Coordinates of C-alpha atoms in Angstrom, one line a residue:
C15 CA 0.0 0.0 -0.2
F16 CA 2.8 2.3 0.7
L17 CA 4.5 1.7 -2.5
S18 CA 1.1 2.2 -4.3
L19 CA 1.3 5.7 -2.4
Q20 CA 4.7 6.6 -3.6
K21 CA 3.9 5.7 -7.1
R22 CA 0.7 7.9 -6.8
E23 CA -1.5 5.0 -7.6
I24 CA -3.8 5.7 -4.4
S25 CA -4.8 8.9 -2.8
N26 CA -3.4 10.2 0.4
F27 CA -7.0 9.8 1.6
D28 CA -7.2 6.0 0.7
Y29 CA -3.9 5.6 2.3
L30 CA -4.9 7.0 5.7
M31 CA -8.3 5.0 5.6
Y32 CA -6.2 1.8 4.9
L33 CA -4.1 2.6 8.1
N34 CA -7.2 3.4 10.1
T35 CA -8.5 -0.1 8.9
L36 CA -5.2 -1.9 9.8
A37 CA -5.5 -0.1 13.2
G38 CA -8.9 -1.5 13.9
R39 CA -10.8 1.7 13.6
S40 CA -14.2 1.9 12.1
Y41 CA -17.1 4.1 11.5
N42 CA -19.2 1.6 13.5
D43 CA -17.4 2.5 16.9
Y44 CA -17.1 6.2 18.1
M45 CA -14.2 5.1 20.6
Q46 CA -12.1 3.9 17.6
Y47 CA -13.5 6.2 14.9
P48 CA -11.1 7.0 12.2
V49 CA -8.5 9.4 12.8
F50 CA -7.0 11.9 10.2
P51 CA -4.5 14.6 10.9
W52 CA -4.8 18.4 10.8
V53 CA -2.9 19.3 7.6
L54 CA -3.3 23.1 7.6
A55 CA -2.1 25.6 10.1
D56 CA -3.6 28.6 8.4
Y57 CA -7.2 29.2 9.1
H58 CA -7.1 33.0 9.1
S59 CA -5.9 34.3 5.6
E60 CA -8.1 35.2 2.7
T61 CA -6.3 32.9 0.3
L62 CA -4.0 29.8 1.0
N63 CA -0.5 30.4 0.1
L64 CA 0.7 26.8 -0.6
T65 CA 4.3 28.0 -1.2
N66 CA 4.7 29.1 2.5
P67 CA 5.7 26.2 4.9
H68 CA 3.8 28.1 7.7
T69 CA 0.5 27.5 5.9
F70 CA 0.8 23.8 6.8
R71 CA 0.8 21.8 10.1
D72 CA 4.0 20.2 11.1
L73 CA 3.1 16.5 10.6
S74 CA 6.4 15.5 12.2
K75 CA 5.1 16.6 15.4
P76 CA 2.1 15.9 17.6
M77 CA -0.5 18.4 18.3
G78 CA 1.0 19.0 21.6
A79 CA 4.2 20.1 20.2
Q80 CA 3.1 22.3 17.3
T81 CA 4.7 25.3 19.1
L82 CA 7.7 25.3 21.2
E83 CA 6.2 27.0 24.1
R84 CA 3.3 24.5 24.2
K85 CA 5.9 21.6 23.9
H86 CA 7.9 22.8 26.9
K87 CA 4.6 23.2 28.9
F88 CA 3.9 19.6 28.4
I89 CA 7.3 18.5 29.2
Q90 CA 7.3 20.5 32.4
R91 CA 4.0 19.0 33.5
F92 CA 5.4 15.5 33.0
N93 CA 8.5 16.4 35.1
E94 CA 6.6 18.1 38.0
V95 CA 4.7 14.8 38.7
E96 CA 6.0 13.2 41.8
K97 CA 7.9 9.9 41.2
T98 CA 6.1 8.6 44.0
E99 CA 2.7 8.8 42.3
D100 CA 1.0 6.3 40.3
L101 CA 3.0 6.0 37.0
S102 CA -0.4 6.6 35.1
A103 CA -0.3 10.1 36.6
Q104 CA 3.0 10.8 34.7
C105 CA 2.1 11.6 31.3
H106 CA 2.5 14.5 28.6
Y107 CA -1.1 14.4 27.5
C108 CA -4.0 13.9 29.9
T109 CA -6.6 13.8 27.1
H110 CA -6.7 11.8 23.8
Y111 CA -6.4 12.8 20.2
S112 CA -9.8 11.0 19.5
S113 CA -12.7 10.0 21.5
A114 CA -16.5 9.4 21.2
I115 CA -17.1 12.7 22.5
I116 CA -14.7 14.6 20.1
V117 CA -16.2 12.6 17.1
A118 CA -19.9 13.5 18.3
S119 CA -18.8 17.2 18.8
Y120 CA -17.6 17.4 15.3
L121 CA -20.8 16.0 13.7
V122 CA -23.2 17.3 16.2
R123 CA -25.3 19.0 13.4
M124 CA -26.1 15.8 11.9
E125 CA -28.3 12.8 13.0
P126 CA -27.7 10.5 14.6
F127 CA -24.7 12.2 15.9
T128 CA -26.9 14.9 17.4
Q129 CA -28.6 12.5 19.7
T130 CA -25.3 10.7 20.3
F131 CA -23.7 13.9 21.6
C132 CA -26.5 14.9 23.7
S133 CA -26.5 11.6 25.3
L134 CA -22.8 11.8 26.1
Q135 CA -23.4 15.2 27.6
G136 CA -26.3 13.9 29.9
G137 CA -29.2 14.7 27.7
S138 CA -28.5 18.3 26.2
F139 CA -26.1 20.1 24.4
D140 CA -23.0 21.4 25.9
V141 CA -22.3 24.9 27.0
A142 CA -22.1 26.9 23.7
D143 CA -18.7 28.3 24.2
R144 CA -17.3 24.6 24.3
M145 CA -19.3 23.5 21.3
F146 CA -17.6 23.1 17.9
H147 CA -18.3 26.3 16.1
S148 CA -15.3 27.4 14.3
V149 CA -12.6 25.5 12.4
K150 CA -10.0 28.4 13.3
S151 CA -11.0 28.5 17.0
T152 CA -10.7 24.8 17.1
W153 CA -7.2 24.7 15.5
E154 CA -6.1 27.2 18.1
S155 CA -7.3 25.3 20.9
A156 CA -5.8 21.9 19.7
S157 CA -2.6 23.4 18.6
R158 CA -1.9 26.2 20.9
D159 CA -4.2 27.5 23.5
N160 CA -5.8 24.5 25.6
M161 CA -3.6 22.2 27.5
S162 CA -6.6 19.8 27.7
D163 CA -7.0 19.6 24.0
V164 CA -4.7 17.8 21.6
R165 CA -7.7 16.6 19.1
E166 CA -7.2 15.6 15.6
L167 CA -9.8 15.4 12.7
I168 CA -12.2 12.8 11.3
P169 CA -12.3 11.8 7.7
E170 CA -15.5 14.0 7.2
F171 CA -13.2 17.0 7.1
F172 CA -12.1 16.0 3.7
Y173 CA -15.3 15.0 1.9
L174 CA -18.6 15.8 3.7
P175 CA -19.4 19.6 3.8
E176 CA -22.9 18.7 5.2
F177 CA -21.5 18.4 8.6
L178 CA -20.3 22.1 8.6
T179 CA -24.0 23.2 8.5
N180 CA -26.9 23.5 10.6
A181 CA -29.5 22.2 8.1
N182 CA -31.7 20.9 10.9
H183 CA -31.9 24.1 12.8
F184 CA -30.6 22.8 16.1
E185 CA -31.0 25.4 18.9
L186 CA -27.1 25.1 19.8
G187 CA -27.2 28.0 22.2
C188 CA -25.6 31.5 22.5
M189 CA -21.8 32.1 23.3
Q190 CA -20.9 34.6 25.9
D191 CA -20.1 37.1 23.3
G192 CA -23.6 36.9 21.9
T193 CA -22.9 34.8 18.9
V194 CA -25.8 32.4 18.2
L195 CA -24.5 28.9 17.1
G196 CA -25.6 27.9 13.7
D197 CA -23.3 26.8 10.9
V198 CA -19.6 26.3 11.6
Q199 CA -17.6 29.3 11.1
L200 CA -15.0 28.7 8.1
P201 CA -11.7 30.2 7.5
P202 CA -11.7 33.3 5.1
W203 CA -10.3 31.3 2.2
A204 CA -13.3 29.1 2.1
D205 CA -15.5 32.3 1.4
G206 CA -18.1 30.8 3.6
D207 CA -18.9 27.9 1.4
P208 CA -18.6 24.5 3.0
H209 CA -18.1 22.9 -0.4
K210 CA -15.2 25.0 -1.1
F211 CA -13.6 24.4 2.2
I212 CA -13.9 20.7 1.8
L213 CA -12.5 21.0 -1.9
L214 CA -9.5 22.9 -0.8
H215 CA -9.0 20.9 2.2
R216 CA -8.9 17.5 0.3
Q217 CA -6.7 19.1 -2.3
V218 CA -4.0 20.2 0.2
S219 CA -4.2 16.8 1.9
E220 CA -3.1 15.1 -1.5

């Protein structure tokens, strides 16, 4: 399969799906849902500059090390745990890059994921400010700002524009700044078009 990838006989998307299958991941299990990486780091520009290395996520490093400052904070936390404590307490990341709640939060605007998300949240939507509402904000949280967030993406980010729209008009709440949650906020280079976002995102991944 890797040789086929090198020869460009299969797409990067197909290769990643193949790896997920080998790892035992499946659409049928939210806890073992297929994982795809963030491939971009630019969710603020009007246009994507594909000649600029800073446009892309550094795939040689995990989400917890996308910035030097963040990497050092995780190392510091690891070293500060007392050696006498349970070894399970000594870790760099206390959260996972994928989980049922992460998957459901990404897909919350589509059934049956809406009901799954609410079930995992005790029967209702989460606080609006914690809901998936912006691609840019989610990237900044997972790559820089939130020490409890190292999430990666799911395959739908590369082929399914519908999950980015609130076509069912769910009342997802209102954020503290007054923003009413509806469709997912897209980066400027997508021009507010989920189809364009998916198209460019898929092209970049290849």
